[in-house]
Structures are given as structure tokens and as C-alpha cells.
Amino acid sequence: MRPASIHRVLLFLVALSSPWQLPPAVAQAHNPLVYADVPDPSIIRVGKAYYMSSTTMHLSPGVPIMKSTDLVNWHLVSYAYDTLTSTDAMALTHGQSTYGRGSWASSLRYHQGTYYVSTFAKTTGKTHVYSTKNIEKGPWKAVSFRPSLHDHSLFFDDDGRVYMVYGSGKIELAELTADVSGLRPGTTPQVIIENASAPAGATPGLPAEGSQLFKVNGKYYLFNIAWPRGGMRTVIVHRADKITGPYEGRVALQD
């Protein structure tokens, strides 16, 4: 998923994560909310605080964590990692470089007292998961596994099973171990949406990716962003009664 303005995504993520409305007499916010490059945002609410992670690609430290109490004023509180991996490419030594690669499109989740930040990296060919009890102070525990699951969304289901939904155009579902340390042995990832770009109509220049999966009132809602050729950035939402589908999709926003 490539950089997109925060305001296009905030409303949808918050609407699904919790009931929320502006109190009367609150001053109207104006975009941009953050005067910085904050692509691929993933947002959660824990108590009265909102936390947002973003993409840093080849830069270190990586995957910044920002905090807000009103979705307007954000400040940096942490990073998920100091260094993605110790290689010549990350250190820019011996003529090596990982410019434009590194870690992309993180997924931020809170489950049973633990915060999880997951991301993937073409630099390592792996999926990386960072967890902590204290998102603002750490420490962070790091695990990684193959393969690198593109633009994934980490998801903890009500029955205790853990998944990642990922892909570009074709969206797949992989089940993880309960401790989120790798793919669950004996399981095979399955395609749950053959062409997630279809609701946008025209042939996509950028296929639907940037998955964010939520469960509301027993239904699964999968958000993706696409860029139809000759069109504009498009938010697509698919809904299903089961995590494996079948899914029905609609265009939610074009901007």
C-alpha cells in the first residue's frame, strides 16, 4: 500500500473500532492533521487513547507509534524496532542499499493486554511481529517468519484463532499459531477474494491492497485501497458472515 492522506482512512477505521461522535462546540479540524509523511496508517483505540502506526520503509528506527486522545492532535510515543535487521543493505555498507524497501504497511492490534505491531519486509523476505505490554515504554519482543505476507492485517478472532489477511488484488487468509510466531503447522493459506479490486470497476493501476480486517456484530469487514487506471484512490469494503467468505464488496470512498 502506498502513501495516502490520513483523513481518507481515519473515519472508516474509527467507525468500526468503536462508537464515537464529536461532542458539540468542538472546533473543526483541518487537513493535514500531521505535517509529515504518514503512509499506510493502522489505528486502534485502547481506553481513551488512540494509537496509530505507519510505514518507515528503509529508515531506522522503524514503524513509529503515535498517540492521540481526539484523532486530531498526534504525538510520537515509540517505535516498534530500532533496527529491522543487521545487514549491509540496512547499514548502507559495502555498496549495499535497501532504499525504498525495508518494512511496509504495518498492522496495529491490542489483544488480551498485549499490543502487537506486525509488518513485512522485502529486504528480509519475512513477516515481522513486535509485541509489548506497554506500547509507550516497551520493551518490545520481536519474532519473524517466512514468507513475507504483503500488506497484511493481523486479526484475533473470537474463537481464539489468529489470522493474517494479505495480498494485492487477490486476497488470501493465513492462520497463525496462537503466540503469533509463525504460520500454524498443517494449514495452507487460502484465497478468500479472487479479485478485491472488482467493485472499483475499471482495470486497476494499483490492485486492492492494504488490508484492514475488523469484526462488528458477528460480521467481518475487510477494507482495502485500490487505484483504478485513469481514476482516483478508492476505498473498497468487503463483508462476510464467515472469515473465509463468501464476501460481497462495495466502493466506500473515492477521493
PDB file of C-alpha atoms in Angstrom:
ATOM      1  CA  MET A   1       0.000   0.000   0.000  1.00  0.00           C
ATOM      2  CA  ARG A   2       1.465   3.359  -0.972  1.00  0.00           C
ATOM      3  CA  PRO A   3       1.173   6.675   0.903  1.00  0.00           C
ATOM      4  CA  ALA A   4      -2.308   8.146   1.243  1.00  0.00           C
ATOM      5  CA  SER A   5      -3.701  11.024   3.249  1.00  0.00           C
ATOM      6  CA  ILE A   6      -4.594  10.045   6.794  1.00  0.00           C
ATOM      7  CA  HIS A   7      -8.055  11.574   6.683  1.00  0.00           C
ATOM      8  CA  ARG A   8      -9.245   9.153   3.998  1.00  0.00           C
ATOM      9  CA  VAL A   9      -8.740   6.211   6.295  1.00  0.00           C
ATOM     10  CA  LEU A  10      -9.347   7.544   9.809  1.00  0.00           C
ATOM     11  CA  LEU A  11     -13.128   7.815   9.593  1.00  0.00           C
ATOM     12  CA  PHE A  12     -13.601   4.234   8.436  1.00  0.00           C
ATOM     13  CA  LEU A  13     -11.260   2.630  10.957  1.00  0.00           C
ATOM     14  CA  VAL A  14     -12.692   4.515  13.918  1.00  0.00           C
ATOM     15  CA  ALA A  15     -16.294   3.896  12.880  1.00  0.00           C
ATOM     16  CA  LEU A  16     -15.670   0.157  13.023  1.00  0.00           C
ATOM     17  CA  SER A  17     -13.482   0.092  16.126  1.00  0.00           C
ATOM     18  CA  SER A  18     -15.808   1.966  18.481  1.00  0.00           C
ATOM     19  CA  PRO A  19     -18.928   4.124  18.767  1.00  0.00           C
ATOM     20  CA  TRP A  20     -17.778   7.719  18.502  1.00  0.00           C
ATOM     21  CA  GLN A  21     -19.119  11.155  17.768  1.00  0.00           C
ATOM     22  CA  LEU A  22     -17.890  14.703  18.055  1.00  0.00           C
ATOM     23  CA  PRO A  23     -19.157  16.497  21.146  1.00  0.00           C
ATOM     24  CA  PRO A  24     -20.868  19.798  20.472  1.00  0.00           C
ATOM     25  CA  ALA A  25     -18.855  23.014  20.220  1.00  0.00           C
ATOM     26  CA  VAL A  26     -15.618  21.246  19.262  1.00  0.00           C
ATOM     27  CA  ALA A  27     -13.519  23.235  16.804  1.00  0.00           C
ATOM     28  CA  GLN A  28     -13.405  21.741  13.325  1.00  0.00           C
ATOM     29  CA  ALA A  29     -10.157  20.028  12.386  1.00  0.00           C
ATOM     30  CA  HIS A  30      -8.349  20.847   9.163  1.00  0.00           C
ATOM     31  CA  ASN A  31      -6.167  18.659   6.972  1.00  0.00           C
ATOM     32  CA  PRO A  32      -3.368  17.844   7.011  1.00  0.00           C
ATOM     33  CA  LEU A  33      -3.593  16.612  10.582  1.00  0.00           C
ATOM     34  CA  VAL A  34       0.101  15.754  10.663  1.00  0.00           C
ATOM     35  CA  TYR A  35       2.677  17.720   8.687  1.00  0.00           C
ATOM     36  CA  ALA A  36       4.693  14.644   7.799  1.00  0.00           C
ATOM     37  CA  ASP A  37       4.624  11.591   5.558  1.00  0.00           C
ATOM     38  CA  VAL A  38       2.386   9.129   7.442  1.00  0.00           C
ATOM     39  CA  PRO A  39       1.509   6.399   4.916  1.00  0.00           C
ATOM     40  CA  ASP A  40      -0.369   3.162   5.500  1.00  0.00           C
ATOM     41  CA  PRO A  41      -1.889   4.124   8.875  1.00  0.00           C
ATOM     42  CA  SER A  42      -3.248   1.445  11.191  1.00  0.00           C
ATOM     43  CA  ILE A  43      -5.259   2.675  14.189  1.00  0.00           C
ATOM     44  CA  ILE A  44      -6.645   1.223  17.411  1.00  0.00           C
ATOM     45  CA  ARG A  45      -8.370   2.641  20.473  1.00  0.00           C
ATOM     46  CA  VAL A  46      -7.487   1.417  23.966  1.00  0.00           C
ATOM     47  CA  GLY A  47      -9.366   3.161  26.749  1.00  0.00           C
ATOM     48  CA  LYS A  48      -9.410   6.864  25.941  1.00  0.00           C
ATOM     49  CA  ALA A  49      -6.268   6.759  23.809  1.00  0.00           C
ATOM     50  CA  TYR A  50      -5.888   6.201  20.084  1.00  0.00           C
ATOM     51  CA  TYR A  51      -2.667   4.743  18.725  1.00  0.00           C
ATOM     52  CA  MET A  52      -1.516   4.822  15.111  1.00  0.00           C
ATOM     53  CA  SER A  53       1.363   3.075  13.369  1.00  0.00           C
ATOM     54  CA  SER A  54       2.828   3.945   9.991  1.00  0.00           C
ATOM     55  CA  THR A  55       5.391   2.931   7.372  1.00  0.00           C
ATOM     56  CA  THR A  56       9.075   3.882   7.519  1.00  0.00           C
ATOM     57  CA  MET A  57      10.432   1.633   4.741  1.00  0.00           C
ATOM     58  CA  HIS A  58      14.269   1.657   4.819  1.00  0.00           C
ATOM     59  CA  LEU A  59      14.577   4.111   7.722  1.00  0.00           C
ATOM     60  CA  SER A  60      15.558   3.186  11.279  1.00  0.00           C
ATOM     61  CA  PRO A  61      14.215   3.201  13.926  1.00  0.00           C
ATOM     62  CA  GLY A  62      11.125   1.769  12.267  1.00  0.00           C
ATOM     63  CA  VAL A  63       7.328   1.709  12.468  1.00  0.00           C
ATOM     64  CA  PRO A  64       6.541   4.829  14.513  1.00  0.00           C
ATOM     65  CA  ILE A  65       3.748   4.701  17.097  1.00  0.00           C
ATOM     66  CA  MET A  66       1.743   7.904  17.563  1.00  0.00           C
ATOM     67  CA  LYS A  67      -0.844   8.736  20.219  1.00  0.00           C
ATOM     68  CA  SER A  68      -3.928  10.958  20.287  1.00  0.00           C
ATOM     69  CA  THR A  69      -6.956  11.487  22.503  1.00  0.00           C
ATOM     70  CA  ASP A  70      -9.023  13.311  19.879  1.00  0.00           C
ATOM     71  CA  LEU A  71      -7.883  11.906  16.483  1.00  0.00           C
ATOM     72  CA  VAL A  72      -6.626  15.379  15.578  1.00  0.00           C
ATOM     73  CA  ASN A  73      -3.559  16.069  17.695  1.00  0.00           C
ATOM     74  CA  TRP A  74      -0.946  13.320  17.427  1.00  0.00           C
ATOM     75  CA  HIS A  75       2.458  12.915  19.032  1.00  0.00           C
ATOM     76  CA  LEU A  76       5.158  10.275  18.719  1.00  0.00           C
ATOM     77  CA  VAL A  77       5.470   7.877  21.669  1.00  0.00           C
ATOM     78  CA  SER A  78       7.506   4.919  20.416  1.00  0.00           C
ATOM     79  CA  TYR A  79       8.967   2.844  17.586  1.00  0.00           C
ATOM     80  CA  ALA A  80       8.384  -0.878  17.121  1.00  0.00           C
ATOM     81  CA  TYR A  81      12.057  -1.575  16.408  1.00  0.00           C
ATOM     82  CA  ASP A  82      15.460   0.092  16.454  1.00  0.00           C
ATOM     83  CA  THR A  83      16.829  -1.875  13.500  1.00  0.00           C
ATOM     84  CA  LEU A  84      14.892  -4.191  11.205  1.00  0.00           C
ATOM     85  CA  THR A  85      17.865  -6.457  10.609  1.00  0.00           C
ATOM     86  CA  SER A  86      21.657  -6.291  10.748  1.00  0.00           C
ATOM     87  CA  THR A  87      22.683  -6.445   7.104  1.00  0.00           C
ATOM     88  CA  ASP A  88      24.913  -4.439   4.790  1.00  0.00           C
ATOM     89  CA  ALA A  89      21.818  -3.216   2.941  1.00  0.00           C
ATOM     90  CA  MET A  90      20.251  -1.755   6.088  1.00  0.00           C
ATOM     91  CA  ALA A  91      23.572  -0.278   7.236  1.00  0.00           C
ATOM     92  CA  LEU A  92      24.411   1.099   3.766  1.00  0.00           C
ATOM     93  CA  THR A  93      27.797  -0.613   3.874  1.00  0.00           C
ATOM     94  CA  HIS A  94      29.873  -2.464   1.268  1.00  0.00           C
ATOM     95  CA  GLY A  95      27.970  -0.789  -1.532  1.00  0.00           C
ATOM     96  CA  GLN A  96      24.626  -2.256  -0.438  1.00  0.00           C
ATOM     97  CA  SER A  97      21.325  -0.377  -0.075  1.00  0.00           C
ATOM     98  CA  THR A  98      17.707  -1.203   0.685  1.00  0.00           C
ATOM     99  CA  TYR A  99      16.355   2.217  -0.300  1.00  0.00           C
ATOM    100  CA  GLY A 100      12.602   2.093  -1.000  1.00  0.00           C
ATOM    101  CA  ARG A 101      12.261  -1.351   0.565  1.00  0.00           C
ATOM    102  CA  GLY A 102      12.585  -2.089   4.287  1.00  0.00           C
ATOM    103  CA  SER A 103       9.280  -2.531   6.161  1.00  0.00           C
ATOM    104  CA  TRP A 104       5.900  -1.534   4.711  1.00  0.00           C
ATOM    105  CA  ALA A 105       2.242  -1.306   5.776  1.00  0.00           C
ATOM    106  CA  SER A 106       2.104  -2.251   9.451  1.00  0.00           C
ATOM    107  CA  SER A 107      -0.869  -3.676  11.332  1.00  0.00           C
ATOM    108  CA  LEU A 108      -1.523  -2.456  14.891  1.00  0.00           C
ATOM    109  CA  ARG A 109      -3.654  -4.523  17.281  1.00  0.00           C
ATOM    110  CA  TYR A 110      -4.430  -4.877  21.002  1.00  0.00           C
ATOM    111  CA  HIS A 111      -5.403  -8.298  22.346  1.00  0.00           C
ATOM    112  CA  GLN A 112      -5.739  -9.508  25.939  1.00  0.00           C
ATOM    113  CA  GLY A 113      -3.438  -6.889  27.409  1.00  0.00           C
ATOM    114  CA  THR A 114      -0.765  -7.067  24.719  1.00  0.00           C
ATOM    115  CA  TYR A 115      -0.067  -4.657  21.868  1.00  0.00           C
ATOM    116  CA  TYR A 116       1.025  -6.131  18.543  1.00  0.00           C
ATOM    117  CA  VAL A 117       2.672  -4.369  15.625  1.00  0.00           C
ATOM    118  CA  SER A 118       3.275  -6.515  12.574  1.00  0.00           C
ATOM    119  CA  THR A 119       4.855  -5.612   9.262  1.00  0.00           C
ATOM    120  CA  PHE A 120       6.542  -7.254   6.299  1.00  0.00           C
ATOM    121  CA  ALA A 121       9.805  -6.560   4.516  1.00  0.00           C
ATOM    122  CA  LYS A 122      11.105  -7.262   1.046  1.00  0.00           C
ATOM    123  CA  THR A 123      14.550  -6.650   2.482  1.00  0.00           C
ATOM    124  CA  THR A 124      14.334  -9.769   4.667  1.00  0.00           C
ATOM    125  CA  GLY A 125      11.647 -11.758   2.844  1.00  0.00           C
ATOM    126  CA  LYS A 126       9.903 -12.185   6.191  1.00  0.00           C
ATOM    127  CA  THR A 127       6.875 -11.133   8.207  1.00  0.00           C
ATOM    128  CA  HIS A 128       7.878  -9.378  11.431  1.00  0.00           C
ATOM    129  CA  VAL A 129       5.795  -9.218  14.636  1.00  0.00           C
ATOM    130  CA  TYR A 130       6.606  -6.972  17.603  1.00  0.00           C
ATOM    131  CA  SER A 131       4.697  -7.202  20.887  1.00  0.00           C
ATOM    132  CA  THR A 132       4.696  -5.369  24.211  1.00  0.00           C
ATOM    133  CA  LYS A 133       2.607  -4.819  27.326  1.00  0.00           C
ATOM    134  CA  ASN A 134       3.465  -1.113  27.312  1.00  0.00           C
ATOM    135  CA  ILE A 135       3.170   0.461  23.867  1.00  0.00           C
ATOM    136  CA  GLU A 136       4.706   3.748  25.001  1.00  0.00           C
ATOM    137  CA  LYS A 137       7.682   2.480  27.002  1.00  0.00           C
ATOM    138  CA  GLY A 138       8.276  -1.097  25.817  1.00  0.00           C
ATOM    139  CA  PRO A 139      10.215  -3.324  25.897  1.00  0.00           C
ATOM    140  CA  TRP A 140       9.294  -4.939  22.581  1.00  0.00           C
ATOM    141  CA  LYS A 141       9.583  -8.652  21.813  1.00  0.00           C
ATOM    142  CA  ALA A 142      10.408  -9.434  18.188  1.00  0.00           C
ATOM    143  CA  VAL A 143       9.691 -12.563  16.148  1.00  0.00           C
ATOM    144  CA  SER A 144       9.805 -13.120  12.402  1.00  0.00           C
ATOM    145  CA  PHE A 145       8.857 -15.853   9.987  1.00  0.00           C
ATOM    146  CA  ARG A 146       8.598 -16.651   6.308  1.00  0.00           C
ATOM    147  CA  PRO A 147       7.002 -15.830   3.967  1.00  0.00           C
ATOM    148  CA  SER A 148       6.639 -12.076   3.719  1.00  0.00           C
ATOM    149  CA  LEU A 149       2.849 -11.519   3.814  1.00  0.00           C
ATOM    150  CA  HIS A 150       2.178  -8.428   1.699  1.00  0.00           C
ATOM    151  CA  ASP A 151       0.118  -5.610   3.260  1.00  0.00           C
ATOM    152  CA  HIS A 152      -1.341  -7.943   5.860  1.00  0.00           C
ATOM    153  CA  SER A 153      -3.870  -7.319   8.625  1.00  0.00           C
ATOM    154  CA  LEU A 154      -3.327  -9.170  11.905  1.00  0.00           C
ATOM    155  CA  PHE A 155      -6.638 -10.452  13.259  1.00  0.00           C
ATOM    156  CA  PHE A 156      -7.609 -12.158  16.531  1.00  0.00           C
ATOM    157  CA  ASP A 157     -10.966 -13.909  16.176  1.00  0.00           C
ATOM    158  CA  ASP A 158     -13.492 -14.525  18.937  1.00  0.00           C
ATOM    159  CA  ASP A 159     -12.772 -18.264  18.976  1.00  0.00           C
ATOM    160  CA  GLY A 160      -9.111 -17.733  19.857  1.00  0.00           C
ATOM    161  CA  ARG A 161      -7.752 -18.355  16.376  1.00  0.00           C
ATOM    162  CA  VAL A 162      -5.282 -15.882  14.871  1.00  0.00           C
ATOM    163  CA  TYR A 163      -5.023 -14.899  11.219  1.00  0.00           C
ATOM    164  CA  MET A 164      -3.358 -12.620   8.742  1.00  0.00           C
ATOM    165  CA  VAL A 165      -5.270 -11.377   5.713  1.00  0.00           C
ATOM    166  CA  TYR A 166      -2.938 -10.221   2.955  1.00  0.00           C
ATOM    167  CA  GLY A 167      -2.318  -9.787  -0.747  1.00  0.00           C
ATOM    168  CA  SER A 168      -2.677  -7.434  -3.690  1.00  0.00           C
ATOM    169  CA  GLY A 169      -5.725  -7.887  -5.911  1.00  0.00           C
ATOM    170  CA  LYS A 170      -6.082 -11.488  -4.809  1.00  0.00           C
ATOM    171  CA  ILE A 171      -6.661 -11.506  -1.043  1.00  0.00           C
ATOM    172  CA  GLU A 172      -5.557 -14.532   0.972  1.00  0.00           C
ATOM    173  CA  LEU A 173      -6.051 -15.767   4.528  1.00  0.00           C
ATOM    174  CA  ALA A 174      -3.327 -17.476   6.571  1.00  0.00           C
ATOM    175  CA  GLU A 175      -3.826 -18.929  10.043  1.00  0.00           C
ATOM    176  CA  LEU A 176      -1.085 -18.301  12.598  1.00  0.00           C
ATOM    177  CA  THR A 177      -0.033 -20.035  15.782  1.00  0.00           C
ATOM    178  CA  ALA A 178      -1.680 -18.795  18.970  1.00  0.00           C
ATOM    179  CA  ASP A 179       1.509 -16.976  20.009  1.00  0.00           C
ATOM    180  CA  VAL A 180       1.719 -15.228  16.601  1.00  0.00           C
ATOM    181  CA  SER A 181       5.183 -16.653  15.960  1.00  0.00           C
ATOM    182  CA  GLY A 182       4.509 -18.154  12.535  1.00  0.00           C
ATOM    183  CA  LEU A 183       2.101 -19.967  10.254  1.00  0.00           C
ATOM    184  CA  ARG A 184       0.100 -22.667  12.005  1.00  0.00           C
ATOM    185  CA  PRO A 185       1.583 -26.073  11.100  1.00  0.00           C
ATOM    186  CA  GLY A 186      -0.615 -28.209   8.885  1.00  0.00           C
ATOM    187  CA  THR A 187      -2.563 -25.270   7.462  1.00  0.00           C
ATOM    188  CA  THR A 188      -2.421 -23.796   3.983  1.00  0.00           C
ATOM    189  CA  PRO A 189      -3.246 -20.173   3.119  1.00  0.00           C
ATOM    190  CA  GLN A 190      -6.436 -19.854   1.083  1.00  0.00           C
ATOM    191  CA  VAL A 191      -7.802 -17.270  -1.318  1.00  0.00           C
ATOM    192  CA  ILE A 192     -10.860 -15.563   0.174  1.00  0.00           C
ATOM    193  CA  ILE A 193     -11.380 -12.880  -2.503  1.00  0.00           C
ATOM    194  CA  GLU A 194     -10.231 -13.641  -6.035  1.00  0.00           C
ATOM    195  CA  ASN A 195     -10.343 -10.035  -7.251  1.00  0.00           C
ATOM    196  CA  ALA A 196     -10.784  -7.495  -4.466  1.00  0.00           C
ATOM    197  CA  SER A 197     -10.440  -4.652  -6.985  1.00  0.00           C
ATOM    198  CA  ALA A 198     -13.633  -5.637  -8.839  1.00  0.00           C
ATOM    199  CA  PRO A 199     -16.036  -3.227  -7.053  1.00  0.00           C
ATOM    200  CA  ALA A 200     -13.953  -0.304  -8.371  1.00  0.00           C
ATOM    201  CA  GLY A 201     -14.826  -1.329 -11.916  1.00  0.00           C
ATOM    202  CA  ALA A 202     -12.054  -0.320 -14.278  1.00  0.00           C
ATOM    203  CA  THR A 203      -8.807  -2.225 -14.633  1.00  0.00           C
ATOM    204  CA  PRO A 204      -6.749  -1.243 -11.589  1.00  0.00           C
ATOM    205  CA  GLY A 205      -3.467   0.567 -11.912  1.00  0.00           C
ATOM    206  CA  LEU A 206      -2.927  -0.369  -8.257  1.00  0.00           C
ATOM    207  CA  PRO A 207      -4.765  -3.565  -7.264  1.00  0.00           C
ATOM    208  CA  ALA A 208      -6.680  -3.627  -3.973  1.00  0.00           C
ATOM    209  CA  GLU A 209      -4.240  -3.982  -1.088  1.00  0.00           C
ATOM    210  CA  GLY A 210      -3.528  -2.510   2.357  1.00  0.00           C
ATOM    211  CA  SER A 211      -5.908  -4.933   4.089  1.00  0.00           C
ATOM    212  CA  GLN A 212      -7.512  -3.954   7.405  1.00  0.00           C
ATOM    213  CA  LEU A 213      -9.904  -6.578   8.816  1.00  0.00           C
ATOM    214  CA  PHE A 214     -12.468  -5.935  11.568  1.00  0.00           C
ATOM    215  CA  LYS A 215     -15.366  -7.851  13.097  1.00  0.00           C
ATOM    216  CA  VAL A 216     -18.524  -5.972  14.061  1.00  0.00           C
ATOM    217  CA  ASN A 217     -21.730  -7.603  15.310  1.00  0.00           C
ATOM    218  CA  GLY A 218     -20.651 -11.003  14.028  1.00  0.00           C
ATOM    219  CA  LYS A 219     -19.756  -9.830  10.522  1.00  0.00           C
ATOM    220  CA  TYR A 220     -16.296  -9.473   9.012  1.00  0.00           C
ATOM    221  CA  TYR A 221     -15.417  -6.210   7.272  1.00  0.00           C
ATOM    222  CA  LEU A 222     -12.316  -6.040   5.092  1.00  0.00           C
ATOM    223  CA  PHE A 223     -11.042  -2.624   3.971  1.00  0.00           C
ATOM    224  CA  ASN A 224      -8.679  -2.222   1.013  1.00  0.00           C
ATOM    225  CA  ILE A 225      -7.440   0.633  -1.122  1.00  0.00           C
ATOM    226  CA  ALA A 226      -7.180   0.478  -4.919  1.00  0.00           C
ATOM    227  CA  TRP A 227      -6.329   2.912  -7.694  1.00  0.00           C
ATOM    228  CA  PRO A 228      -8.319   2.280 -10.884  1.00  0.00           C
ATOM    229  CA  ARG A 229      -6.420   3.157 -14.046  1.00  0.00           C
ATOM    230  CA  GLY A 230      -7.391   6.698 -15.031  1.00  0.00           C
ATOM    231  CA  GLY A 231      -9.377   7.094 -11.804  1.00  0.00           C
ATOM    232  CA  MET A 232      -8.682   8.070  -8.221  1.00  0.00           C
ATOM    233  CA  ARG A 233      -7.779   6.372  -4.967  1.00  0.00           C
ATOM    234  CA  THR A 234     -10.666   4.136  -3.943  1.00  0.00           C
ATOM    235  CA  VAL A 235     -11.524   2.552  -0.586  1.00  0.00           C
ATOM    236  CA  ILE A 236     -13.259  -0.801  -1.050  1.00  0.00           C
ATOM    237  CA  VAL A 237     -15.094  -2.669   1.710  1.00  0.00           C
ATOM    238  CA  HIS A 238     -15.960  -6.375   1.593  1.00  0.00           C
ATOM    239  CA  ARG A 239     -18.305  -8.028   4.097  1.00  0.00           C
ATOM    240  CA  ALA A 240     -18.902 -11.659   5.038  1.00  0.00           C
ATOM    241  CA  ASP A 241     -20.556 -13.796   7.708  1.00  0.00           C
ATOM    242  CA  LYS A 242     -17.503 -16.085   7.889  1.00  0.00           C
ATOM    243  CA  ILE A 243     -13.863 -15.115   7.791  1.00  0.00           C
ATOM    244  CA  THR A 244     -13.379 -17.456   4.852  1.00  0.00           C
ATOM    245  CA  GLY A 245     -16.223 -15.816   2.906  1.00  0.00           C
ATOM    246  CA  PRO A 246     -18.021 -15.542   0.629  1.00  0.00           C
ATOM    247  CA  TYR A 247     -17.502 -11.763   0.593  1.00  0.00           C
ATOM    248  CA  GLU A 248     -19.605  -9.062  -1.032  1.00  0.00           C
ATOM    249  CA  GLY A 249     -17.846  -5.819  -1.921  1.00  0.00           C
ATOM    250  CA  ARG A 250     -18.757  -2.151  -2.351  1.00  0.00           C
ATOM    251  CA  VAL A 251     -16.931   1.094  -3.049  1.00  0.00           C
ATOM    252  CA  ALA A 252     -16.867   3.106   0.189  1.00  0.00           C
ATOM    253  CA  LEU A 253     -14.935   6.215  -0.841  1.00  0.00           C
ATOM    254  CA  GLN A 254     -13.247   7.740  -3.878  1.00  0.00           C
ATOM    255  CA  ASP A 255     -11.041  10.758  -3.269  1.00  0.00           C
TER     256      ASP A 255
END
